[in-house]
Coordinates of C-alpha atoms in Angstrom, one line a residue:
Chain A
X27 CA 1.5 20.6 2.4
X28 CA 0.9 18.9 -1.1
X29 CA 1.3 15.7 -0.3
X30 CA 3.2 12.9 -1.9
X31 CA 4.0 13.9 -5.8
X32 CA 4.8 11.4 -8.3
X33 CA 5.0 12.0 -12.1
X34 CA 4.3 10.9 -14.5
X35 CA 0.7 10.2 -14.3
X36 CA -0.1 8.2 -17.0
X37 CA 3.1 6.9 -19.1
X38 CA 2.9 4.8 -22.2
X39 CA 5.8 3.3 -23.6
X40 CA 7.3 1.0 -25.9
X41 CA 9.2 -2.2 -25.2
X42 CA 12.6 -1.7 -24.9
X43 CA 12.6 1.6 -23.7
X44 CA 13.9 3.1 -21.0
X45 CA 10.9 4.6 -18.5
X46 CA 11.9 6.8 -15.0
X47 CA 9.1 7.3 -12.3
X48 CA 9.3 10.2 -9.9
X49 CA 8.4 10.9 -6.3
X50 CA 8.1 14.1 -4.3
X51 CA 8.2 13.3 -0.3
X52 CA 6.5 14.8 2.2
X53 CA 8.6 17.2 4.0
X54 CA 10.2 15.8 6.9
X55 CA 8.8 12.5 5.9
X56 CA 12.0 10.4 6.6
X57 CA 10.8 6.6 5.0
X58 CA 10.1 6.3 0.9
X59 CA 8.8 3.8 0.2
X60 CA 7.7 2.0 -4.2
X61 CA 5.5 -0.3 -4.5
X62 CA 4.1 -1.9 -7.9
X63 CA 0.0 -2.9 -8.0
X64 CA -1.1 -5.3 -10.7
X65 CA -4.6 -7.7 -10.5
X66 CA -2.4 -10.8 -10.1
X67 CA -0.1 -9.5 -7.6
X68 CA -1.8 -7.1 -5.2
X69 CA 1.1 -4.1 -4.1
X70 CA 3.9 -5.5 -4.0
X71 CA 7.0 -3.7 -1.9
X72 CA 10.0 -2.9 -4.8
X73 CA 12.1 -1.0 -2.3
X74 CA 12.5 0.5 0.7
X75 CA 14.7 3.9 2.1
X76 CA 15.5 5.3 5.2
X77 CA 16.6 8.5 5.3
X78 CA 18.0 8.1 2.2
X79 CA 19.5 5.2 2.1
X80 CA 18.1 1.5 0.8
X81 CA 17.5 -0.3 3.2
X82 CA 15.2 -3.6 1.6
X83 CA 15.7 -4.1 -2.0
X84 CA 14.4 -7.3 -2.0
X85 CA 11.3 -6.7 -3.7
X86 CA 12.9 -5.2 -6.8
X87 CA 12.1 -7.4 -9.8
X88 CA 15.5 -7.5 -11.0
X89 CA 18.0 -5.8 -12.7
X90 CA 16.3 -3.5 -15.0
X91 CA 15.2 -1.8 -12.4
X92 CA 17.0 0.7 -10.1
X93 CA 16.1 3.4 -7.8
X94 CA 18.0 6.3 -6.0
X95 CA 17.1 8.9 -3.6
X96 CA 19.7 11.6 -4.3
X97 CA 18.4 13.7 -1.1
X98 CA 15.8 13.8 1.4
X99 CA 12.5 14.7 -0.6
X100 CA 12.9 13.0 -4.0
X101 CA 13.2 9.8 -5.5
X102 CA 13.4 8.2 -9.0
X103 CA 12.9 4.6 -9.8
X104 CA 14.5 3.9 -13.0
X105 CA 13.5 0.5 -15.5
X106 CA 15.5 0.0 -18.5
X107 CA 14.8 -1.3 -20.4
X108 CA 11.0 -1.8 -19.9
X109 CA 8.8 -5.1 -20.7
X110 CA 5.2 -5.6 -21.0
X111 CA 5.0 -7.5 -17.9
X112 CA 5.8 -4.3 -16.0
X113 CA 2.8 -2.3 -17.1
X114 CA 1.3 -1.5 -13.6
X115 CA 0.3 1.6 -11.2
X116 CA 3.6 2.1 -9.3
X117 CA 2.9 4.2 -5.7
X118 CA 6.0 5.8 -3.8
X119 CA 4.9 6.3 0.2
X120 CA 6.5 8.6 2.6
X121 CA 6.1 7.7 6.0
X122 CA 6.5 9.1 9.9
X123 CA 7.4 5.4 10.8
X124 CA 3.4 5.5 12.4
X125 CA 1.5 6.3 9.2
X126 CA 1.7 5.9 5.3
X127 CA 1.2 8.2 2.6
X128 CA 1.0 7.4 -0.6
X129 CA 1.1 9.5 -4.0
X130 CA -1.6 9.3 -6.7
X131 CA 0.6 6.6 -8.7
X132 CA 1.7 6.3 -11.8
X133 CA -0.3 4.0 -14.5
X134 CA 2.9 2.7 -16.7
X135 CA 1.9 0.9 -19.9
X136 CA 4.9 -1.3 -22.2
X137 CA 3.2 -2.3 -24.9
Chain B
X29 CA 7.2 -16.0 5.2
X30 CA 6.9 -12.0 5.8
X31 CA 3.2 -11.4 4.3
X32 CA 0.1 -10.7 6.6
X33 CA -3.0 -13.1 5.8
X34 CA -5.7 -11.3 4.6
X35 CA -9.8 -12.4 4.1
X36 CA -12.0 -12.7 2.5
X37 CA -10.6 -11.3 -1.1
X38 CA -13.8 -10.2 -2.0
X39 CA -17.1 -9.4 -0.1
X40 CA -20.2 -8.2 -1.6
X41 CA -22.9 -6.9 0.8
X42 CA -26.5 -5.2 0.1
X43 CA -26.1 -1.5 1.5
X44 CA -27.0 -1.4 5.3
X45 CA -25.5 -4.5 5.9
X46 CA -22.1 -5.6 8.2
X47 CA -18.5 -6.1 6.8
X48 CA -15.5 -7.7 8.0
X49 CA -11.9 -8.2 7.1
X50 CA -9.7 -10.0 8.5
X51 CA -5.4 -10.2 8.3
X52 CA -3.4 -12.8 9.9
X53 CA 0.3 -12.9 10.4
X54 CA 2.0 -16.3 12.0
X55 CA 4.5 -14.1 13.6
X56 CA 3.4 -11.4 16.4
X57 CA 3.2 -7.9 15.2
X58 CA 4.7 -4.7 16.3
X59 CA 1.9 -2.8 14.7
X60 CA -0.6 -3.1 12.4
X61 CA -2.0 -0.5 9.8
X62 CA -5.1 -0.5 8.1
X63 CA -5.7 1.6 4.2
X64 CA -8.5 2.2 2.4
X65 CA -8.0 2.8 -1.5
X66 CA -11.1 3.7 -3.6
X67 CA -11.7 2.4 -7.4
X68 CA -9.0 3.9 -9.3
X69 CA -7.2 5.8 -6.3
X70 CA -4.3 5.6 -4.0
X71 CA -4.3 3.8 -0.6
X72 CA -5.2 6.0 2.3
X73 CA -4.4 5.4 6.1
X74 CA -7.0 4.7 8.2
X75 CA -5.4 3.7 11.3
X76 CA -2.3 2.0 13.4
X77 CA -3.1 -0.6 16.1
X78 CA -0.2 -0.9 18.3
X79 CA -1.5 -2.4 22.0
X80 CA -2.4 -6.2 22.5
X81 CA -6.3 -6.0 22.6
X82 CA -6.5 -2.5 21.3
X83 CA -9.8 -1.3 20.2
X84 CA -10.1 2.0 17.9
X85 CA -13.8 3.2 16.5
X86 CA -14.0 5.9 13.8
X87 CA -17.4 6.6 13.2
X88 CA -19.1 3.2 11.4
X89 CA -15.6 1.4 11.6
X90 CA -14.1 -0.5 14.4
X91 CA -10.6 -2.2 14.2
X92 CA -9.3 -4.8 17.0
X93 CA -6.0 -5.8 17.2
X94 CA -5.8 -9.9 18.8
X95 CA -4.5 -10.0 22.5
X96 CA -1.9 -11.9 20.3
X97 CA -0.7 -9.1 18.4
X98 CA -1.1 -11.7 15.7
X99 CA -4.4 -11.1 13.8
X100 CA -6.5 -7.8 13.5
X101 CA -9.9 -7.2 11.9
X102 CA -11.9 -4.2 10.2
X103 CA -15.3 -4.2 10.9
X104 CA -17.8 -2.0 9.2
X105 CA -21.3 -1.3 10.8
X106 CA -24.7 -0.5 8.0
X107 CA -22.4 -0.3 5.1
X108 CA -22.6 2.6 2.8
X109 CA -22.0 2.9 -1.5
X110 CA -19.4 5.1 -0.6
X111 CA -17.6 2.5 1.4
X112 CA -16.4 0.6 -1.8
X113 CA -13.1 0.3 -2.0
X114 CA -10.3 -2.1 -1.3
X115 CA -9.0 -2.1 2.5
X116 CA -5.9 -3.7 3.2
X117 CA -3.7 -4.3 6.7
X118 CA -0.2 -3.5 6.8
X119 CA 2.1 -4.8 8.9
X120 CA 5.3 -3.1 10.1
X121 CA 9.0 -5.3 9.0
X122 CA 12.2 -4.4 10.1
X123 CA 12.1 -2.3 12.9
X124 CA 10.4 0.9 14.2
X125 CA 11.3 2.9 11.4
X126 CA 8.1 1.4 9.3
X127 CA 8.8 -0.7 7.0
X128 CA 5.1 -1.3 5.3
X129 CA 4.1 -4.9 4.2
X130 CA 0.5 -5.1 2.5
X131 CA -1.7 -7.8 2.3
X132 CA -3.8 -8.6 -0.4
X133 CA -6.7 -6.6 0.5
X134 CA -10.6 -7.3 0.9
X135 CA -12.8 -5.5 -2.3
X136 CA -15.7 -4.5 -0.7
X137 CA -18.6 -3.7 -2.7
X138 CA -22.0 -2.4 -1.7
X139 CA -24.9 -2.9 -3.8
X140 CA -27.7 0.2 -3.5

């Protein structure tokens, strides 16, 4: 089993710009899960699915972000248009509903 | 509100000495998870408390869950450089299906 993939790994963008992270679930893994990690802010939950379907979006920033999990093993969470105060390691986590697992993350930079 | 306590924020120990974390949540816990992420890594599950009073070793580490089900600690014993890391609880919200809530972590570092 590979794990949780996420791509890109590194992504460095301009302001304005549209940016869209991607997750690879752990088969059979039936909770996804994107958080956001920043110094200030520790990882913070965006959003929350459940067999494919959001449950808590509360932690999404606001509007300019979106995210969708068209079927069972993948997920994309979409910002448009990006702003500097987004630069962060996002982490998508599949879960069993006893145990996290997290991909390697994705360092997004807005300058 | 939903977040689980956690302290210190940092700890710095010489090498061969104790650690502890500690989380807190005012509200009693279904679970609680405990992660380990490295400098520059991802976070990595340790372990899930789920029994009032539980007690779980894994080689130098040893994690209690309060008879509460409201606080939990992480205890490491004759800490190692390659325990460095930041180790964070998790607590479950909204039901069985796992819901992960982090706290703000303990950075532990180790000085040779």
């Amino acid at each position: 089993d590979a794990g949780v993939i996420q791509s890109p790994r590194h992504e460095v963008t301009e302001m304005g710009q549209e940016v869209t992270l991607r997750c690879k679930l752990i088969s059979g893994h039936n909770s996804l899960f994107w958080y956001r990690q920043t110094m200030m802010r520790g990882l913070e939950l965006l959003i929350y699915f459940n067999n494919n379907v959001p449950i808590d979006d509360s932690g999404m920033p606001e509007d300019r972000f979106s995210a969708k999990m068209p079927n069972a093993s993948f997920s994309t969470l979409k910002i448009q248009p990006s702003e500097p105060r987004d630069s962060a390691v996002y982490f998508c986590a599949s879960s069993t509903g006893t145990s996290g697992f997290f991909g390697p993350g994705t360092r997004l930079t807005v300058l | 509100g939903q977040q689980v306590m956690q302290i210190p924020q940092y700890q710095h120990v010489q090498e061969g000495e104790d650690f502890t974390t500690y989380c807190n949540s005012s509200t009693t816990l279904s679970n609680i998870q405990w992660y380990k992420q490295r400098p520059g890594g991802h976070p990595v599950f340790l372990i899930q408390l789920v029994k009032s009073g539980e007690v779980k070793k894994q080689k130098r580490l040893t994690f209690q869950f309060g008879e509460a089900k409201k606080n939990s600690s992480l205890h490491i014993t004759a800490t190692q450089t390659t325990d460095v890391g930041t180790y964070f609880c998790a607590k479950n919200y909204g039901g069985s299906q796992g819901n992960l809530i982090f706290g703000k972590g303990t950075k532990l570092s180790v000085k040779p």
